Coordinates of C-alpha atoms in Angstrom, one line a residue:
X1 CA 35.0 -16.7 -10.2
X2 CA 31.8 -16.1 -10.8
X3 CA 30.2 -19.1 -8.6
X4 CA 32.3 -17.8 -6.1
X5 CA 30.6 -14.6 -6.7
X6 CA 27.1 -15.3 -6.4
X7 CA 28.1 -17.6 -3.4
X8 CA 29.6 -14.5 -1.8
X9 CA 26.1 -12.6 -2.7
X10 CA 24.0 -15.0 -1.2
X11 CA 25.6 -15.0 2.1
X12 CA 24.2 -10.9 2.4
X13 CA 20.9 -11.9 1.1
X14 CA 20.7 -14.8 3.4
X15 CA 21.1 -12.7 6.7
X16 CA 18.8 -10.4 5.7
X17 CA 16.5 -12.8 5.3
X18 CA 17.0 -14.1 9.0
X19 CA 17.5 -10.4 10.2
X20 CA 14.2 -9.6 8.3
X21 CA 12.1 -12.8 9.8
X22 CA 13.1 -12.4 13.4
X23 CA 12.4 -9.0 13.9
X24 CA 8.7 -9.4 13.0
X25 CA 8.4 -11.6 16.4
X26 CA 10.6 -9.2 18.2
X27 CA 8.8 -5.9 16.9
X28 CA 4.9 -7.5 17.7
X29 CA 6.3 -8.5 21.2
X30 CA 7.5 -5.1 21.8
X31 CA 4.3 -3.3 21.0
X32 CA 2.4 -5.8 22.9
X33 CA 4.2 -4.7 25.7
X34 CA 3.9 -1.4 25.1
X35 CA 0.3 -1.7 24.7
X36 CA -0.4 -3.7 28.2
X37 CA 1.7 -0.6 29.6
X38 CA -0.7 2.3 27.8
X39 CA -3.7 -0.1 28.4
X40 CA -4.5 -0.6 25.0
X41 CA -5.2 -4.0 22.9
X42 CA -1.8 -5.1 21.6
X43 CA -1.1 -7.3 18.2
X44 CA -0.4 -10.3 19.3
X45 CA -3.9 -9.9 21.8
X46 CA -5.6 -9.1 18.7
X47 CA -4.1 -11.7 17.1
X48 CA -5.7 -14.4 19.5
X49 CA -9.1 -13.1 18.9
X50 CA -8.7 -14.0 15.3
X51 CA -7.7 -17.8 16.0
X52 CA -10.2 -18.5 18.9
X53 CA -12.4 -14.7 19.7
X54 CA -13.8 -12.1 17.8
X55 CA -12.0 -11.5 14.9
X56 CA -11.5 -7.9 14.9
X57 CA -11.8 -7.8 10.7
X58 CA -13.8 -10.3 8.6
X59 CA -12.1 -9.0 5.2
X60 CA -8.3 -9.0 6.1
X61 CA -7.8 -12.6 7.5
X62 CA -9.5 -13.9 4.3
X63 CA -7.3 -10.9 1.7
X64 CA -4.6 -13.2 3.4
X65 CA -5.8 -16.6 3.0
X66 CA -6.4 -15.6 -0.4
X67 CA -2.8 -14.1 -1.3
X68 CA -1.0 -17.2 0.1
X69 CA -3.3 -19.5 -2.2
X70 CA -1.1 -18.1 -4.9
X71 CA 1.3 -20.6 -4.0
X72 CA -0.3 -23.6 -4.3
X73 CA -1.7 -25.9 -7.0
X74 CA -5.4 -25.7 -7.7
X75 CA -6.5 -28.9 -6.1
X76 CA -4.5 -27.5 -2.8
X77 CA -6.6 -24.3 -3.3
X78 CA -9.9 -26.0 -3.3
X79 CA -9.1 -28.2 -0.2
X80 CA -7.5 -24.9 1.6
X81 CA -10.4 -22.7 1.0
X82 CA -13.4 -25.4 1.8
X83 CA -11.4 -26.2 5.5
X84 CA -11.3 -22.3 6.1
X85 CA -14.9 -21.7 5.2
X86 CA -16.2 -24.9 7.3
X87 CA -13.9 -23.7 10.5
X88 CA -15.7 -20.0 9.6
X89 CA -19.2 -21.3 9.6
X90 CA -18.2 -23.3 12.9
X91 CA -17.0 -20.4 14.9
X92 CA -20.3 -17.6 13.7
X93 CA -22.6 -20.1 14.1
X94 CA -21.6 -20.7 18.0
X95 CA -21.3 -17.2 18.0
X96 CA -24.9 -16.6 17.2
X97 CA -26.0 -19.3 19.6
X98 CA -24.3 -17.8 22.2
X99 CA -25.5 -14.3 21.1
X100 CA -22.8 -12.6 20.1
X101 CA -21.9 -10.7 17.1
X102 CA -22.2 -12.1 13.5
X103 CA -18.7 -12.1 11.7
X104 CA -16.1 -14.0 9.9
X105 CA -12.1 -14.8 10.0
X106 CA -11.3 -17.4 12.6
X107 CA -11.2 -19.8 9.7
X108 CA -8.6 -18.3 7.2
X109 CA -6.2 -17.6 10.2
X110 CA -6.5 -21.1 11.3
X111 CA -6.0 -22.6 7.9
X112 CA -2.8 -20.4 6.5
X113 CA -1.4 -21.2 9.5
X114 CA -2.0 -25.2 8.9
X115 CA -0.8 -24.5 5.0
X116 CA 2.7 -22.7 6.5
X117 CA 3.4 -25.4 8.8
X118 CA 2.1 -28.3 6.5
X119 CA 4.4 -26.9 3.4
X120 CA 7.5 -26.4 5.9
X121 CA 7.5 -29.5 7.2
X122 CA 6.2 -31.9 4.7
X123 CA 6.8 -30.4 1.5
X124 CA 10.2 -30.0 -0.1
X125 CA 12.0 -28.0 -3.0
X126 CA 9.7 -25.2 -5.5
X127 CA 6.5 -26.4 -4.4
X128 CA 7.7 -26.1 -0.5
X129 CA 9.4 -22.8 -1.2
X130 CA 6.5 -21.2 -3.1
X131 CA 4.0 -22.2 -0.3
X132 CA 5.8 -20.7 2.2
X133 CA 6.6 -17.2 0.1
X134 CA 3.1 -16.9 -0.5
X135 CA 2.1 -18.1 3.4
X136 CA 4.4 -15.5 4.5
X137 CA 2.5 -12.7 2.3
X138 CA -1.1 -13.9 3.5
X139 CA 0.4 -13.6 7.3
X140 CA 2.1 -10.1 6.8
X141 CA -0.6 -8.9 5.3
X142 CA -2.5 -9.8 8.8
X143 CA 0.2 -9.2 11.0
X144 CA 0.7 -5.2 9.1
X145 CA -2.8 -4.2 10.0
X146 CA -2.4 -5.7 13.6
X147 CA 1.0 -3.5 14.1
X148 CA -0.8 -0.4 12.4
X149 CA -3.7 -0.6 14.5
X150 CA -1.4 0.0 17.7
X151 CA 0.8 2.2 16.1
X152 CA -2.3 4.7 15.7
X153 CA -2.6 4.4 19.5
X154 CA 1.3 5.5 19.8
X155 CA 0.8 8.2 18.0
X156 CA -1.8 9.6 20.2
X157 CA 0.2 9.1 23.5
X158 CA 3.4 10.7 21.7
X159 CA 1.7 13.7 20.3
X160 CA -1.2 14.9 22.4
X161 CA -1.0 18.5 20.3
X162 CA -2.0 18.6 16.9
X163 CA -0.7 20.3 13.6
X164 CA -4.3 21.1 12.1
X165 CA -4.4 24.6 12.2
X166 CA -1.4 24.8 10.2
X167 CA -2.3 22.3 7.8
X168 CA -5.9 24.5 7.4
X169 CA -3.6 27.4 6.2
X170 CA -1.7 25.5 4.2
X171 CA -4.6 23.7 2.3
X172 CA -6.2 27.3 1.5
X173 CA -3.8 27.4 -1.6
X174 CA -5.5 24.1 -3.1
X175 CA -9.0 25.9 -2.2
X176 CA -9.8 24.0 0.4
X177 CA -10.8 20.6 -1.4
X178 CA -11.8 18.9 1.9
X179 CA -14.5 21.8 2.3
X180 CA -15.7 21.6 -0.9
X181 CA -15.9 17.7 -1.9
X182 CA -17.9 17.7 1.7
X183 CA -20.5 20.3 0.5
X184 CA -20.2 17.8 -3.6
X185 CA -21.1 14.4 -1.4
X186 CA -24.1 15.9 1.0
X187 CA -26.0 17.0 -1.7
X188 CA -25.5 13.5 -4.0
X189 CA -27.4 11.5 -0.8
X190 CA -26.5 8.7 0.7
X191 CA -25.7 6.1 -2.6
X192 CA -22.5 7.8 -3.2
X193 CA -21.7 7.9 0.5
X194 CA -22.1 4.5 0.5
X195 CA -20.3 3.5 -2.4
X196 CA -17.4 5.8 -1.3
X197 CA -17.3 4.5 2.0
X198 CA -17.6 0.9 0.7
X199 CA -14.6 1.4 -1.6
X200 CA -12.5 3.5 1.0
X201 CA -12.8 0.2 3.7
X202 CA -12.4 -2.3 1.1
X203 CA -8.8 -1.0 -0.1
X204 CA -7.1 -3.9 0.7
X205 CA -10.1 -6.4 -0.8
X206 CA -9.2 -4.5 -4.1
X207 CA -4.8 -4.8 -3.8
X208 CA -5.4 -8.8 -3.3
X209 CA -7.2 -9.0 -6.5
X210 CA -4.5 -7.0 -8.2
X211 CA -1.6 -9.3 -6.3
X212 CA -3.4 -12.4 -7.3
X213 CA -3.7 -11.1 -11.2
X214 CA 0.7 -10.4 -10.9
X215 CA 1.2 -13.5 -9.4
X216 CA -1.7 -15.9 -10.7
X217 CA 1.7 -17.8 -13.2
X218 CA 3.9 -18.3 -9.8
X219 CA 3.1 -22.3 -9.4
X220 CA 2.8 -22.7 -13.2
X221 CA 6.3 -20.7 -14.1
X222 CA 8.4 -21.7 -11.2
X223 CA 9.0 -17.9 -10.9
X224 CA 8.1 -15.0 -8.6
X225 CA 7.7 -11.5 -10.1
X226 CA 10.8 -9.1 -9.2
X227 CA 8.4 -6.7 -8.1
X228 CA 4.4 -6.8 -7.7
X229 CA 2.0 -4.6 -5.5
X230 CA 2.2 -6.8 -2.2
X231 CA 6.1 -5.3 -1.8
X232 CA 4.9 -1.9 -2.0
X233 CA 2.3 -2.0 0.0
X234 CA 3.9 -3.2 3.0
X235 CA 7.1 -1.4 2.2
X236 CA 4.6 2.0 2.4
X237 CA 2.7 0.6 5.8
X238 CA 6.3 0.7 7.3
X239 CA 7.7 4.4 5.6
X240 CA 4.2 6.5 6.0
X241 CA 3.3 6.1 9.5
X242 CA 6.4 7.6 10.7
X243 CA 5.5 11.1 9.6
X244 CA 2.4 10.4 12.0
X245 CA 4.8 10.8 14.5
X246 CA 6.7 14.0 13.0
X247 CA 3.5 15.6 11.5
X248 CA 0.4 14.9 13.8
X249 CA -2.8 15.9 12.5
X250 CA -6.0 14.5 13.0
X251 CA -8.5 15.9 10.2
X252 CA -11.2 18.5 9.6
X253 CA -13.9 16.2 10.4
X254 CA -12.4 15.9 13.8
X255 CA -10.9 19.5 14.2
X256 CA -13.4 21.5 12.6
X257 CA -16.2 19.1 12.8
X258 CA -18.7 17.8 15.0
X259 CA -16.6 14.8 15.8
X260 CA -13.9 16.9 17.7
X261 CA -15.9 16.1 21.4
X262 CA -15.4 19.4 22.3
X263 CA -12.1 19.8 21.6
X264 CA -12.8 21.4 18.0
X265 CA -11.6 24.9 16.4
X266 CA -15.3 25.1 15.9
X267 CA -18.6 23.4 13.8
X268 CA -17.1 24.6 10.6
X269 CA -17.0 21.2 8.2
X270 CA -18.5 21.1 5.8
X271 CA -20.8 23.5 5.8
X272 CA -18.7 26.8 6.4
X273 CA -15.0 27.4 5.3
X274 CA -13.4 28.6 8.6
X275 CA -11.9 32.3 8.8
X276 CA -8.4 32.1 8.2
X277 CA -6.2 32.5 11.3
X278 CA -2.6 33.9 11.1
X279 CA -2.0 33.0 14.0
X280 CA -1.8 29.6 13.9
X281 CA -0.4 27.0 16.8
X282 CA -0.3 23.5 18.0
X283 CA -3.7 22.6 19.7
X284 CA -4.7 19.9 22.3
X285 CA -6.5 16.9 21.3
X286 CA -8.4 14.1 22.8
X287 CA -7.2 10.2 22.0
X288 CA -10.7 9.9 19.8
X289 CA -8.9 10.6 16.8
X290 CA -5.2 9.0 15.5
X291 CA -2.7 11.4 14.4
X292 CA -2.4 9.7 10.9
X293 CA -3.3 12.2 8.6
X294 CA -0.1 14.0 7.5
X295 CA 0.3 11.5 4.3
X296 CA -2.5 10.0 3.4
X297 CA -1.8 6.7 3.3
X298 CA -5.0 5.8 1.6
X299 CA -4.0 8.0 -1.0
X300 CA -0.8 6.3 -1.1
X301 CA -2.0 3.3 -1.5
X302 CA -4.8 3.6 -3.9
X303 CA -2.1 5.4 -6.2
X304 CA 0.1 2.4 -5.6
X305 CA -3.1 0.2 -7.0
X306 CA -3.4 2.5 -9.9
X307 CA -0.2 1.8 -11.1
X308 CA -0.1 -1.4 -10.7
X309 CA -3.2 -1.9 -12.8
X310 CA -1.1 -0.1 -16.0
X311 CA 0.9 -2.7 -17.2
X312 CA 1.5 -6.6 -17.7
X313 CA 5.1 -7.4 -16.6
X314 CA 5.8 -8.1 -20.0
X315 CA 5.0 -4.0 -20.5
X316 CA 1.9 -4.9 -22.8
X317 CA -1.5 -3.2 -21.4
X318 CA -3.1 -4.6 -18.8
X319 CA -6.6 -6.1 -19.3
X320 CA -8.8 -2.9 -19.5
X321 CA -11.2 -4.2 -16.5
X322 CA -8.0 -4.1 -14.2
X323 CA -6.7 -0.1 -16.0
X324 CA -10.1 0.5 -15.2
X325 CA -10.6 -1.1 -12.1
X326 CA -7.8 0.9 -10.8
X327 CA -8.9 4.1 -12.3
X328 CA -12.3 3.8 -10.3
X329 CA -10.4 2.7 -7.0
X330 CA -8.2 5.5 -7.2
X331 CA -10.6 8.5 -7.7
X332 CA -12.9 7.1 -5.3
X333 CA -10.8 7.0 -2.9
X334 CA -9.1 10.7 -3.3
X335 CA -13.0 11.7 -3.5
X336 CA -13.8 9.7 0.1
X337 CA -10.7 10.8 1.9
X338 CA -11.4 14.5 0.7
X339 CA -15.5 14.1 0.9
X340 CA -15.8 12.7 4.5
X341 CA -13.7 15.3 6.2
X342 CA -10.3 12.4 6.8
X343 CA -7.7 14.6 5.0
X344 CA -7.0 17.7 3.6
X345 CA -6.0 18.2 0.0
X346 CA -2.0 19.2 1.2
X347 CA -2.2 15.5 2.9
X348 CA -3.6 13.9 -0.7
X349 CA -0.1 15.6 -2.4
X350 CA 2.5 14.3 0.5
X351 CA 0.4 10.8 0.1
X352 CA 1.2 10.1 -3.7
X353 CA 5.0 11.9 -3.8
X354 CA 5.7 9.0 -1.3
X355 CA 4.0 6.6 -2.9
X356 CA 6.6 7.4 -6.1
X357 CA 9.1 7.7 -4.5
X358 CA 8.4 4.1 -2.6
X359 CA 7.6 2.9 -5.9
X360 CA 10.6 4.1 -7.4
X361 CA 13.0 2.5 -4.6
X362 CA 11.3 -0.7 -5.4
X363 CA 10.6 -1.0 -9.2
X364 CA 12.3 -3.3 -11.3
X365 CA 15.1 -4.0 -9.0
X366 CA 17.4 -5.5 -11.6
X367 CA 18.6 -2.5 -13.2
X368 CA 20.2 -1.8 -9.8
X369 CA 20.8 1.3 -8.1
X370 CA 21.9 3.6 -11.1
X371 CA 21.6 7.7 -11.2
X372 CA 18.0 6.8 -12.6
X373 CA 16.8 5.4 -9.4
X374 CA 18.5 7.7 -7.3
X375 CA 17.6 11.0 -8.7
X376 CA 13.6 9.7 -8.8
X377 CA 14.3 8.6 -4.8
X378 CA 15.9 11.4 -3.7
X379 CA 13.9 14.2 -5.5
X380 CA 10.7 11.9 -4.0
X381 CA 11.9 12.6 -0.6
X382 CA 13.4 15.7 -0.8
X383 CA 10.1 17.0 -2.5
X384 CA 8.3 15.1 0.4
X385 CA 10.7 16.9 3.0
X386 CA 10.0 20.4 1.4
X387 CA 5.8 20.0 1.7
X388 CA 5.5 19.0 5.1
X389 CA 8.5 22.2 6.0
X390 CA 5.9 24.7 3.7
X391 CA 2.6 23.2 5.3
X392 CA 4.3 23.8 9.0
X393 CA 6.8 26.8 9.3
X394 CA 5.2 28.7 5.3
X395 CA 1.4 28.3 6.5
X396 CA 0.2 32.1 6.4
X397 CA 2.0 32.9 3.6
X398 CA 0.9 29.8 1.6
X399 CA -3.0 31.0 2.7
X400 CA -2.2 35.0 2.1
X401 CA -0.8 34.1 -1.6
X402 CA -2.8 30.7 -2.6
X403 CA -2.3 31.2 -6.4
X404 CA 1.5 31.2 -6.1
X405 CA 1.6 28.3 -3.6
X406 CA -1.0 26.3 -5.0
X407 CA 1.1 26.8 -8.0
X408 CA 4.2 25.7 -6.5
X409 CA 2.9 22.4 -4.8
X410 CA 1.2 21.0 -8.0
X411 CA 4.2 21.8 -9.7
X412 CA 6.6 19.7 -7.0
X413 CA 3.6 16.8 -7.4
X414 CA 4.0 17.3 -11.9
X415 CA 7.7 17.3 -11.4
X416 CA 8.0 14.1 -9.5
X417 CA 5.4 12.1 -11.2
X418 CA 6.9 13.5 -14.6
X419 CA 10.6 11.9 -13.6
X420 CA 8.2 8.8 -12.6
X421 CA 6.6 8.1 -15.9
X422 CA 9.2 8.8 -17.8
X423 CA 11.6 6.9 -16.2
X424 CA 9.3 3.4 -15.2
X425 CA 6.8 4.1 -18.3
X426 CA 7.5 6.0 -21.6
X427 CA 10.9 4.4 -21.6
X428 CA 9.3 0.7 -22.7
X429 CA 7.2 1.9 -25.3
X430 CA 9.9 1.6 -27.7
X431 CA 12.0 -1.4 -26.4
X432 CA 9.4 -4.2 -27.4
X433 CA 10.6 -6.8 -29.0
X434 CA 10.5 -7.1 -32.8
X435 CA 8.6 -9.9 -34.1
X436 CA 10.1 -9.8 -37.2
X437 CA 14.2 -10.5 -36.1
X438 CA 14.3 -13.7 -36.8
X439 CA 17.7 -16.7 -35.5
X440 CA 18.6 -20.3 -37.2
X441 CA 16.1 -23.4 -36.0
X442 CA 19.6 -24.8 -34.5
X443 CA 20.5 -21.4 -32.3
X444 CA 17.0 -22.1 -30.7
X445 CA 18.8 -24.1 -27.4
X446 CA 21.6 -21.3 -27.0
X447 CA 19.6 -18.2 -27.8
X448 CA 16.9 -19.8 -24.4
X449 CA 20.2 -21.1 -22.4
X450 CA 21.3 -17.3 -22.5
X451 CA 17.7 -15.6 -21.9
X452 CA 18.9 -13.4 -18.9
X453 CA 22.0 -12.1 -20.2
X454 CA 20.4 -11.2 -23.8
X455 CA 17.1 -9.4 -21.7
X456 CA 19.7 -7.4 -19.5
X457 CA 21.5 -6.5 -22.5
X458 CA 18.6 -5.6 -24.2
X459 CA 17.0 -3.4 -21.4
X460 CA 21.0 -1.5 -21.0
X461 CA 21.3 -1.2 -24.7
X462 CA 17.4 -0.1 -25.1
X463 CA 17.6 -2.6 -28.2
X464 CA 14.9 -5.4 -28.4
X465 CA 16.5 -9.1 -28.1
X466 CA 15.6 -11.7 -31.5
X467 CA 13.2 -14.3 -31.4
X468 CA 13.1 -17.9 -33.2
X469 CA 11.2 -18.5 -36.4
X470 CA 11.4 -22.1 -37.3
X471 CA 11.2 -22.6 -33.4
X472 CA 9.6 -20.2 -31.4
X473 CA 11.5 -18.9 -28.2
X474 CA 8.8 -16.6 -26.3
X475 CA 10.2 -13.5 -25.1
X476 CA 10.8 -13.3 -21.3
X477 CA 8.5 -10.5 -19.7
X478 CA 10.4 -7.5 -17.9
X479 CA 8.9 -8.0 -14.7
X480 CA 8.3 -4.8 -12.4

């Protein structure tokens, strides 16, 4: 019966799977269409500049070169990454000759596609299926920022009119943090600006070294990690943009700033907080600026790196360079989003409650969908659906009392990340196991035959499993 069960489970998980991997084709040919019709470049145009143009990004086609190298042995790695940087040095050397541009990424592009079609076709069993798990990472990775760069041009052509006036209001509760971190980063110079702006662009240099760290055991263990920061990422590029759609807002730097090309509320960022208007309404704007403010993704995202930097999957500490790596990506990032005039402080807040509430949907997915999981998900996105209503349809009244409403959105932010932490974190600090409890040398064979049921009992029961003390039997790490 319970073959027949997990035969019966693998059917579902099996067409998703085939659902999942056709409609990446199917959704890049679409937008390419859409694109040609708008008169915009579409991904899969994009896409051929990376394999034989001008790659449009030297840092993303190698972030996913280096993500699938997770699947292969070391010697594979070496012989993988010198073909990728020979083909790279080809293609910007003929570029200089011919006196183009200087930049990188043909290579890597070339090469993980060589490595997926090399490991599907001559490889077989783990070392064929973890090549082409970590392949297909490197090339969503590419293939995410390809479909996000034309979904910013979408959301200029659906939403001509803008939210930003509302979202000024609204903001005036947090004391206008955009305003003020502007004023904070003109008068450190210019090495903070570029150190911020540095960090702010290289987001995605910084989750590949964190996804390498989670998954650096794959081809040694046999084993991929329930959860790691790869899944969320992706899972957040595909959520987050579709409040771009249902929340358009382009920025102060844009819509009080000099960048607006005239179609600005006025030259008010960052020098001058603008005089409140309660009469707020949708404005025109030009296509300079994508609608993708209303959540800040890179908030989202950074807060996503943060936590993933915490904990091994075993729930010991991670290595303090990566706690403390991820601490300085995260508050340099809240401080460039805020300091160069991208967001406002209300988009920072609707950026991390969906990045826990993501995170929460995905964690640990072997405790299943239990009343934990669902209170955490839907408080996340009932939370989320209350901001944006406030920072739309409550504006003047969150400007006219900002103590109360300032108030009332931390509090929403405490009270979700509160359920997080004690849900995903403070709940493991007293289920380690004890390595004291001891079992008999001849128990060693059935105590490691039954590791999963023991760790899943364990982790129910909130009781740590026994361990071997004439033969050692490592526990199994929790993975998240």
């Amino acid at each position: 019966m319970g073959a027949g069960a997990a035969a019966l489970g693998s059917v579902p998980r099996r067409g998703v799977r085939v659902v999942a991997v056709a409609a990446v084709p199917a959704l890049l040919l679409v937008l390419q269409g859409v694109a040609m019709w708008r008169g915009f470049e579409g991904p899969l145009t994009s896409l051929a500049r990376d394999y034989f143009g001008t790659p449009k990004s030297m840092t993303v086609p190698w972030a996913g070169l280096v993500l699938a190298l997770v699947g292969i042995s070391n010697r594979r790695r070496v012989l993988v990454v010198g073909a990728a940087v020979v083909i790279d040095l080809g293609y910007a050397g003929a570029r200089l000759l011919l006196g183009e541009p200087f930049t990188v990424g043909n290579g890597p592009v070339l090469v993980l596609t060589a490595l997926a079609l090399v490991a599907w076709l001559r490889w077989t069993g783990t070392e064929r299926r973890d090549a082409l798990h970590a392949a297909a990472l490197g090339a969503l990775l590419i293939l995410a920022t390809k479909v996000g760069d034309v979904w910013l041009h979408i959301t200029v052509e659906l939403r001509p009119q803008v939210l930003d006036q509302y979202v000024m209001l609204a903001d005036h509760a947090l004391g206008d943090p955009a305003w003020v971190m502007g004023r904070v980063l003109e008068t450190l110079g210019p090495v903070p600006d570029a150190v911020l702006h540095w960090v702010y662009i290289e987001l995605p240099a910084a989750a590949i070294v964190v996804a390498v760290w989670q998954l650096r055991s794959v081809v040694a263990s046999g084993r991929w990690p329930n959860h790691y920061l790869v899944r969320t990422f992706l899972v957040l590029g595909l959520v987050g943009p579709l409040v771009y759609v249902l929340f358009p807002v382009v920025g102060p730097m844009f819509a009080y700033g000099t960048d607006g090309g005239g179609f600005q509320v006025g030259n008010f960022w960052p020098g001058m907080v603008p005089p409140l208007d309660r009469g707020p309404v949708p404005m025109d704007f030009s296509a300079i600026a994508p609608r993708n403010c209303m959540p800040s993704m890179h908030t989202a995202w950074a807060l996503a790196l943060f936590l993933h930097t915490r904990r091994n999957a075993d729930g010991s500490l991670a290595p303090t360079w990566l706690r403390w790596g991820g601490m300085f990506w995260l508050l340099c990032t809240l401080t460039a989003t805020l300091g160069f005039g991208y967001h406002y402080g209300v988009d920072l807040v609707a950026g991390a409650v969906l990045c826990l509430t993501v995170e929460s949907a995905l964690r640990e997915p072997e405790r299943g969908w239990g009343w934990f999981r669902v209170r955490l998900v839907g408080g996340g996105a009932t939370v989320l659906v209350a901001l944006l209503l406030g920072y739309r349809y409550l504006a003047v009244q969150m400007a006219d009392y900002p103590v109360v409403a300032g108030s009332i959105v931390a509090a929403l932010l405490a009270v979700v990340a509160a359920g997080f932490h004690a849900t995903w974190f403070a709940r493991h600090r007293g289920a380690r196991p004890d390595p004291a409890a001891t079992i008999p040398a001849g128990s060693a064979d059935t105590v490691a035959g039954a590791a999963v049921p023991l760790e899943m009992a364990a982790a129910e029961a909130g009781t740590p499993r026994p361990e071997a003390a004439t033969i050692a039997v490592p526990a199994r790490p929790r993975i998240r």
